[in-house]
Short mmCIF file of C-alpha atoms (C1' of nucleotides) in Angstrom, two decimals:
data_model
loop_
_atom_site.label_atom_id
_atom_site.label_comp_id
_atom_site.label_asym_id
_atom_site.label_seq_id
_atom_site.Cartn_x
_atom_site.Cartn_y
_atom_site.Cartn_z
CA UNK A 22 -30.60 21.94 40.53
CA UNK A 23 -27.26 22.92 41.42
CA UNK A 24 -27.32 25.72 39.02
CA UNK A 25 -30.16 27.31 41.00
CA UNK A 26 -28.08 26.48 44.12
CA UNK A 27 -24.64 27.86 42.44
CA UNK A 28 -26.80 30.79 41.44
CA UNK A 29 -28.37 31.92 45.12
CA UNK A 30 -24.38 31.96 46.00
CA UNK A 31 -23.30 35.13 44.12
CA UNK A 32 -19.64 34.73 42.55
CA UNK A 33 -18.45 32.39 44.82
CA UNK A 34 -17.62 29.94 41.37
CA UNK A 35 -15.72 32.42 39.30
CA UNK A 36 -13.11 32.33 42.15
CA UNK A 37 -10.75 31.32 39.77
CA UNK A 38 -10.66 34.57 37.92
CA UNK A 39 -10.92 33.44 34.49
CA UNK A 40 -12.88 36.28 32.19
CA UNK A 41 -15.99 35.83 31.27
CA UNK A 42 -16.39 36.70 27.55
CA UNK A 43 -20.19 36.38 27.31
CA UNK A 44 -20.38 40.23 28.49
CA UNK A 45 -21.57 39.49 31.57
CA UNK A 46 -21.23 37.39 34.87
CA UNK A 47 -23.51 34.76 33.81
CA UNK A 48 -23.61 33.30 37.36
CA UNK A 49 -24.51 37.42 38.77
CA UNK A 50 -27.53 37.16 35.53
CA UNK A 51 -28.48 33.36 36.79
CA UNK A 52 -28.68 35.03 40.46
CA UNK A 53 -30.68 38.43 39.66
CA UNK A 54 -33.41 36.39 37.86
CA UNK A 55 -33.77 34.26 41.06
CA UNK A 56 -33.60 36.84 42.69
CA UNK A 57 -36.37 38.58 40.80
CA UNK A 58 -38.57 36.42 41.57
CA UNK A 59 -38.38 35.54 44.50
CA UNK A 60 -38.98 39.69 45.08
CA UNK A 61 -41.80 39.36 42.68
CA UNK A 62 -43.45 36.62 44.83
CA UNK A 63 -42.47 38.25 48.05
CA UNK A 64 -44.14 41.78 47.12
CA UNK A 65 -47.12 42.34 49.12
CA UNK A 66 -49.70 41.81 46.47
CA UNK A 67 -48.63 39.72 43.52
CA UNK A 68 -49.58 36.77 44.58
CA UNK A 69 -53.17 37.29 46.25
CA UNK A 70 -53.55 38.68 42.61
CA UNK A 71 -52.38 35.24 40.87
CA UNK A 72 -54.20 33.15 43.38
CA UNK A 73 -57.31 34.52 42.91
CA UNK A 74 -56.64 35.30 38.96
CA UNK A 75 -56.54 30.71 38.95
CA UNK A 76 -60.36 29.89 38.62
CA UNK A 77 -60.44 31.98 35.19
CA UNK A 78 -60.83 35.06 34.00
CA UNK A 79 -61.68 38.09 36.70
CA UNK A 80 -62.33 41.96 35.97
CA UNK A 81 -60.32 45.21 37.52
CA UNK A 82 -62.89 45.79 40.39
CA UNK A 83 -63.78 42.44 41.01
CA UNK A 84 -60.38 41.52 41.67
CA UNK A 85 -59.78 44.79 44.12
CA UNK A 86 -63.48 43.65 45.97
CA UNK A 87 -62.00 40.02 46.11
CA UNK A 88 -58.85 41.18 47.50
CA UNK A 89 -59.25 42.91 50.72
CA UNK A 90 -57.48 45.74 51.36
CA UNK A 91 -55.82 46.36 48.44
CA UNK A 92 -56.03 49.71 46.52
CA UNK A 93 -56.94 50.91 43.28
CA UNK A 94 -53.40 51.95 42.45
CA UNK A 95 -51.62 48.99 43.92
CA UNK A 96 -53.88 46.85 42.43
CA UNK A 97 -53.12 48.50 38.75
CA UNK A 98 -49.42 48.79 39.48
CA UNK A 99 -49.36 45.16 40.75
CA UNK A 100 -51.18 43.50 37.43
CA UNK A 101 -48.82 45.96 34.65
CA UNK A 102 -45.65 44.12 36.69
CA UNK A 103 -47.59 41.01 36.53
CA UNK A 104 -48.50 41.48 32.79
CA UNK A 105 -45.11 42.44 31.78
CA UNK A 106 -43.45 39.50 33.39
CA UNK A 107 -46.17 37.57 30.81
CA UNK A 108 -47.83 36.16 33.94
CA UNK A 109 -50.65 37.89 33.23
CA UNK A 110 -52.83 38.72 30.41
CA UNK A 111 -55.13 41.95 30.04
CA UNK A 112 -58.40 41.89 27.94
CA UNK A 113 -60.22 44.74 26.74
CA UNK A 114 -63.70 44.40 25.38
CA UNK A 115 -64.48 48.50 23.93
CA UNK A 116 -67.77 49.16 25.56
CA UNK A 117 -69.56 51.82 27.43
CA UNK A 118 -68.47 51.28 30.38
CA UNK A 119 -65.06 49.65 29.25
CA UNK A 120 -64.46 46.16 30.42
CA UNK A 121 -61.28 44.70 31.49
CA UNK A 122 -60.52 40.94 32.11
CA UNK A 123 -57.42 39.90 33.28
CA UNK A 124 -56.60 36.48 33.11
CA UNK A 125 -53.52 34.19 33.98
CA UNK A 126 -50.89 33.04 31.36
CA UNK A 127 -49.97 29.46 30.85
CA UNK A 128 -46.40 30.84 32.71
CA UNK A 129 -48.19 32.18 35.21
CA UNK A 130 -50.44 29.41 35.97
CA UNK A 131 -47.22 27.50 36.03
CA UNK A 132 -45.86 29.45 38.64
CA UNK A 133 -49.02 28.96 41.38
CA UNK A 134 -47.22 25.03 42.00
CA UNK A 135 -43.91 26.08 43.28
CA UNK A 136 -45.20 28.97 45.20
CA UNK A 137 -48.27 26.33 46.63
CA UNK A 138 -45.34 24.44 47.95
CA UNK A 139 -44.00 27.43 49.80
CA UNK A 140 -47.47 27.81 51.08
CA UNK A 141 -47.86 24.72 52.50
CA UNK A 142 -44.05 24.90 54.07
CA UNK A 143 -45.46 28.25 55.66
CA UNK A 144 -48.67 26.60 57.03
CA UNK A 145 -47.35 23.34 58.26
CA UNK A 146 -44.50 25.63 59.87
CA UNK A 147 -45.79 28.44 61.22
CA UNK A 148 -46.71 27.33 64.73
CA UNK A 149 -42.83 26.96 64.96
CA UNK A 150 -41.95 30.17 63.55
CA UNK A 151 -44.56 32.06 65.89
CA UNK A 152 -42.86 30.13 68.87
CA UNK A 153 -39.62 30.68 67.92
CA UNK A 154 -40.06 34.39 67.77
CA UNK A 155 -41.96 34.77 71.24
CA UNK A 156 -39.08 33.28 72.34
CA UNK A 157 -36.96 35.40 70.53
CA UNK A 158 -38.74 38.27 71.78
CA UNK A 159 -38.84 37.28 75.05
CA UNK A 160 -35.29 36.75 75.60
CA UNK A 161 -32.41 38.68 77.45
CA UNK A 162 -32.14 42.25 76.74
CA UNK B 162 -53.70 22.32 49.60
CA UNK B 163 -57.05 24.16 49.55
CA UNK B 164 -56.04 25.75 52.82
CA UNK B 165 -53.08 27.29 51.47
CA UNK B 166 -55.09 28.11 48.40
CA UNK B 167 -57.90 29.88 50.20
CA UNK B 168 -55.08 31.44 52.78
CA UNK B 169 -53.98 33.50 49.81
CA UNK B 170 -57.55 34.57 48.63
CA UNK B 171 -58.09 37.04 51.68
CA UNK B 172 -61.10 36.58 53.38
CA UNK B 173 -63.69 35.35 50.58
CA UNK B 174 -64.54 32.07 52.62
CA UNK B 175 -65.78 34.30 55.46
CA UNK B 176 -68.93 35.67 52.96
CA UNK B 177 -70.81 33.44 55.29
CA UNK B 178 -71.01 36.11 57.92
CA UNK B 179 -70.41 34.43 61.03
CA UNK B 180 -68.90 35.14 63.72
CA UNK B 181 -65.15 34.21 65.11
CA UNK B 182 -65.10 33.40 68.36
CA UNK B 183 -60.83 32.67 68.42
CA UNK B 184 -60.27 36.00 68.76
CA UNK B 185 -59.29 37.27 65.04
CA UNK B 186 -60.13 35.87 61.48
CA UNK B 187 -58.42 32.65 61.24
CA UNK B 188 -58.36 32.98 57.32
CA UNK B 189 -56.64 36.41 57.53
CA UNK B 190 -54.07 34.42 60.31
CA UNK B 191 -53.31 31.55 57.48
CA UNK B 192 -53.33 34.62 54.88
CA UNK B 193 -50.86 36.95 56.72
CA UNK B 194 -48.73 33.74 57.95
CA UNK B 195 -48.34 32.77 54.17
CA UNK B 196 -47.50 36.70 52.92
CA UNK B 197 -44.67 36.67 56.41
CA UNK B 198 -42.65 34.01 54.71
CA UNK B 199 -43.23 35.11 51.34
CA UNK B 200 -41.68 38.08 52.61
CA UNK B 201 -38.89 36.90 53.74
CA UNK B 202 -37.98 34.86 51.42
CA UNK B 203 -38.32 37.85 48.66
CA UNK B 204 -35.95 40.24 50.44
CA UNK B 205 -33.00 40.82 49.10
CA UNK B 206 -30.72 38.96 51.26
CA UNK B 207 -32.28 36.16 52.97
CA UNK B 208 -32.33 33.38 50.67
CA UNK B 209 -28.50 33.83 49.55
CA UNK B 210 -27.59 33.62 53.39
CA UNK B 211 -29.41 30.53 54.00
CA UNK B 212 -28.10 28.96 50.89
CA UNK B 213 -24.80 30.26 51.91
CA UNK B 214 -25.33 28.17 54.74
CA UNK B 215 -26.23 25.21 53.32
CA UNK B 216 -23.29 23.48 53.93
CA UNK B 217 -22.16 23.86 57.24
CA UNK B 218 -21.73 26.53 60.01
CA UNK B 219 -20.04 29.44 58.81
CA UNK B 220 -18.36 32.99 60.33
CA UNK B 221 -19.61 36.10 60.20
CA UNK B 222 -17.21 37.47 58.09
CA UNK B 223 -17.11 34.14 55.71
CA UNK B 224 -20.54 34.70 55.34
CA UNK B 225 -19.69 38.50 54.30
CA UNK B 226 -17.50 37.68 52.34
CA UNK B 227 -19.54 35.07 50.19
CA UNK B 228 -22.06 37.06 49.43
CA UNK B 229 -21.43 39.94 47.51
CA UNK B 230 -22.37 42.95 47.92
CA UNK B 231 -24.05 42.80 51.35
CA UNK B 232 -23.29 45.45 53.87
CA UNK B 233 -22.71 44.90 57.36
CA UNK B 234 -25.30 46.25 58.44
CA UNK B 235 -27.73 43.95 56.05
CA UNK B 236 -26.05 41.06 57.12
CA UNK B 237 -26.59 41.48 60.94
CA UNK B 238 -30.04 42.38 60.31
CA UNK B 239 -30.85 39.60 57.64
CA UNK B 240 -29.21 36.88 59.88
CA UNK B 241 -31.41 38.39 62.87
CA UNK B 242 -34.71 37.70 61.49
CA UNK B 243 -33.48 34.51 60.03
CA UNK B 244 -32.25 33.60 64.17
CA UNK B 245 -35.70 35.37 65.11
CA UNK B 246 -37.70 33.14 63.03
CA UNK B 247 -35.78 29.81 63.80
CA UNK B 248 -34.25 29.51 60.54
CA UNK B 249 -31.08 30.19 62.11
CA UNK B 250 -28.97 29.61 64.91
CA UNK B 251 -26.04 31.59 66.70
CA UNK B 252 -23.47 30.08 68.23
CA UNK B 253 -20.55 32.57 69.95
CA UNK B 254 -17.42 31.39 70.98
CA UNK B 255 -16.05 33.54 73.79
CA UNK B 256 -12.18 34.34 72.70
CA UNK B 257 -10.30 36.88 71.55
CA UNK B 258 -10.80 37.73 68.91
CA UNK B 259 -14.55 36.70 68.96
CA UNK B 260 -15.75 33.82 66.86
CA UNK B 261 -19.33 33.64 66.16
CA UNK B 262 -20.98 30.87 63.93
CA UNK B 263 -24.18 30.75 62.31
CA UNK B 264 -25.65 27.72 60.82
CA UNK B 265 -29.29 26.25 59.85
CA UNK B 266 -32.07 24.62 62.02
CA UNK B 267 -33.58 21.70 60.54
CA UNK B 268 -36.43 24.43 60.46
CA UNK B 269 -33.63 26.47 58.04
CA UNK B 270 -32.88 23.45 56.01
CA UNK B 271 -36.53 22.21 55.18
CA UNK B 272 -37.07 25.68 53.75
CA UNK B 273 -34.52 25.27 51.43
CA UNK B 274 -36.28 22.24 49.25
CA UNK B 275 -39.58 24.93 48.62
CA UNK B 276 -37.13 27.82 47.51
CA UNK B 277 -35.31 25.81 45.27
CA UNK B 278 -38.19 24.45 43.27
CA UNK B 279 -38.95 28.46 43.13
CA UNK B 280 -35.57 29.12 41.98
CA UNK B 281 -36.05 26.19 39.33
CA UNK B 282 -38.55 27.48 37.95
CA UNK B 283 -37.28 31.39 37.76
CA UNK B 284 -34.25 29.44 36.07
CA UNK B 285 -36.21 27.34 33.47
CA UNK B 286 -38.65 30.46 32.54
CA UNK B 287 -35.66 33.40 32.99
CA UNK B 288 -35.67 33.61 29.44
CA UNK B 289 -39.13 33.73 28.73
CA UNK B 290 -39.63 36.44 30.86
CA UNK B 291 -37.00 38.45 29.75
CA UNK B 292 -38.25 38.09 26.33
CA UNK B 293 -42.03 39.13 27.74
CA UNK B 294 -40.44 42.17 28.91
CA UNK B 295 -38.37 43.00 26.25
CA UNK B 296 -42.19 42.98 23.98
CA UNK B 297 -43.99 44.97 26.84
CA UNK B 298 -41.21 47.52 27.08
CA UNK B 299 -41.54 48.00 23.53
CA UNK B 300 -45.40 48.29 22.60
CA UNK B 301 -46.94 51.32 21.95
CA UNK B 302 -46.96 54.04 24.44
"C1'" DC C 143 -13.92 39.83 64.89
"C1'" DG C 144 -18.42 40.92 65.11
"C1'" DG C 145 -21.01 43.87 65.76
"C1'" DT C 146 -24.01 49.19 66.89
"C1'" DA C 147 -25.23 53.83 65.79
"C1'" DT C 148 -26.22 57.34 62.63
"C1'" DC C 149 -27.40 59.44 58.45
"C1'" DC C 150 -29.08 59.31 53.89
"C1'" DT C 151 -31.31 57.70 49.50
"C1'" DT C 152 -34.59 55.01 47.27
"C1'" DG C 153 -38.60 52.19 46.77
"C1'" DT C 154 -43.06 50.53 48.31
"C1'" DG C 155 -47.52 51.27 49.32
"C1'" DG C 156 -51.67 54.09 50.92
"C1'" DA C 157 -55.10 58.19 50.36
"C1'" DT C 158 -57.28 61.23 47.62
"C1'" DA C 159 -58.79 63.48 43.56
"C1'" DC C 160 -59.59 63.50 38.79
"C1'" DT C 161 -60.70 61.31 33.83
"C1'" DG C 162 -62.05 58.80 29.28
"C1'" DC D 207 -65.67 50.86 34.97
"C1'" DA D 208 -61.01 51.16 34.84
"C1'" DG D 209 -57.91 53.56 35.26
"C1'" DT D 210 -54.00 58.31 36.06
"C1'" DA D 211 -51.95 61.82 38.77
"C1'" DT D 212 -50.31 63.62 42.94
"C1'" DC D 213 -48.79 63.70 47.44
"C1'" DC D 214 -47.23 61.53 51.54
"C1'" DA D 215 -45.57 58.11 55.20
"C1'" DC D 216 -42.69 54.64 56.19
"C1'" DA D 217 -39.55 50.76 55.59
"C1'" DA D 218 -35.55 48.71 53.12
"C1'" DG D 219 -31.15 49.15 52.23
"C1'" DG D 220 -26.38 51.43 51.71
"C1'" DA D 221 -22.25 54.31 53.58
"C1'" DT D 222 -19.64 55.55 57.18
"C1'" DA D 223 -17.96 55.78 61.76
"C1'" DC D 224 -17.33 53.95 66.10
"C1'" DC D 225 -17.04 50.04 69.89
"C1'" DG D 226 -16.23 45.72 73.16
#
DNA sequence: CGGTATCCTTGTGGATACTG
DNA sequence: CAGTATCCACAAGGATACCG
């Protein structure tokens, strides 16, 4: 726990200026994967993709008809970052025409709890956070 | 739970065809509300300022120096959405010089519990990942 | 000290056309 | 069907300079 917190800090810990022999800040590496993360689940697709990828298996255009709005290229670009993080896995069955299932990975159905949790904190929250900015808006130039 | 699910589907639950009388698709609302704070919390600054912050108010300048790397210009911008959004909270102190602290809402601080059980489980996977990339970067072109 | 203003580079995402 | 390739618009973010 307090290594994630530690690691959202940047260097703050190697104050004391000892060198770090592992070739690396190891608290800068801790951070960036955070970090990676957090940008991975804060892209505009990624997890629309996930959360509908959870009932089970789901082909190329099925996926882009059940997500609305998204297009062919995002929606290509979006499961190859997906699939290389090993969230994702990508099924070919060779026919005429091709068929592609994409499915999640046991890591990447471990991932939908955590990022549930931030969708509930966004639900049950934002009445508040729509109030607070109209009242941001609406303040003093 | 099935709300935030569903919120992060798109529209699917709307197949029914009828019409919304509220004045926009409520599912879309939830959807986008989810995706705002997703957002946020997947820039690149954000969640290292509210961390920052996790301990008490802090200076402008502290909180510039703390985190490293951030411009100036980032960090005025970053902790303006975080104010505009009620994560955050300004407090100025007219002297000379200046003195402005920011610190977390309760709003700020129940955020933090969500994003740390994301950032535990970037930590307890990092090297999983890694290694998934490492074998996707190298397969076949 | 705590900002704005300006310019610039890069990355993200959309539209369209083409392909095995 | 499941993609690539190409082009383009715009937003995020960094560097620098100036200001109350």
């Amino acid at each position: 726990m307090d290594t994630v917190a530690t690691s959202l800090q940047g260097g703050t810990s190697s104050s004391a200026g000892h060198i770090d022999v592992t070739g690396g800040d190891h608290v800068a590496v801790r951070c960036r994967a955070v970090n990676d993360i957090l940008a991975r689940v804060g892209d505009k697709w990624s997890m629309q993709v996930v959360m509908t990828l959870a009932d089970g298996p789901v082909r190329f255009n099925e996926l882009r008809r059940a997500i609305d709005g998204i297009s062919q290229r995002m929606l290509t670009r979006t499961l190859r970052a997906l699939e290389r993080d090993g969230l994702v896995s990508r099924a070919v069955t060779p026919s005429v025409p091709p068929r592609v299932d994409y499915s999640l990975t046991d890591l990447g159905r471990s991932l939908r709890e955590p990022v549930l949790a931030l969708g509930s904190w966004a639900m049950a929250n934002r009445e508040t956070i729509e109030a607070a900015r109209a009242e941001f808006d609406r303040r003093p130039v």
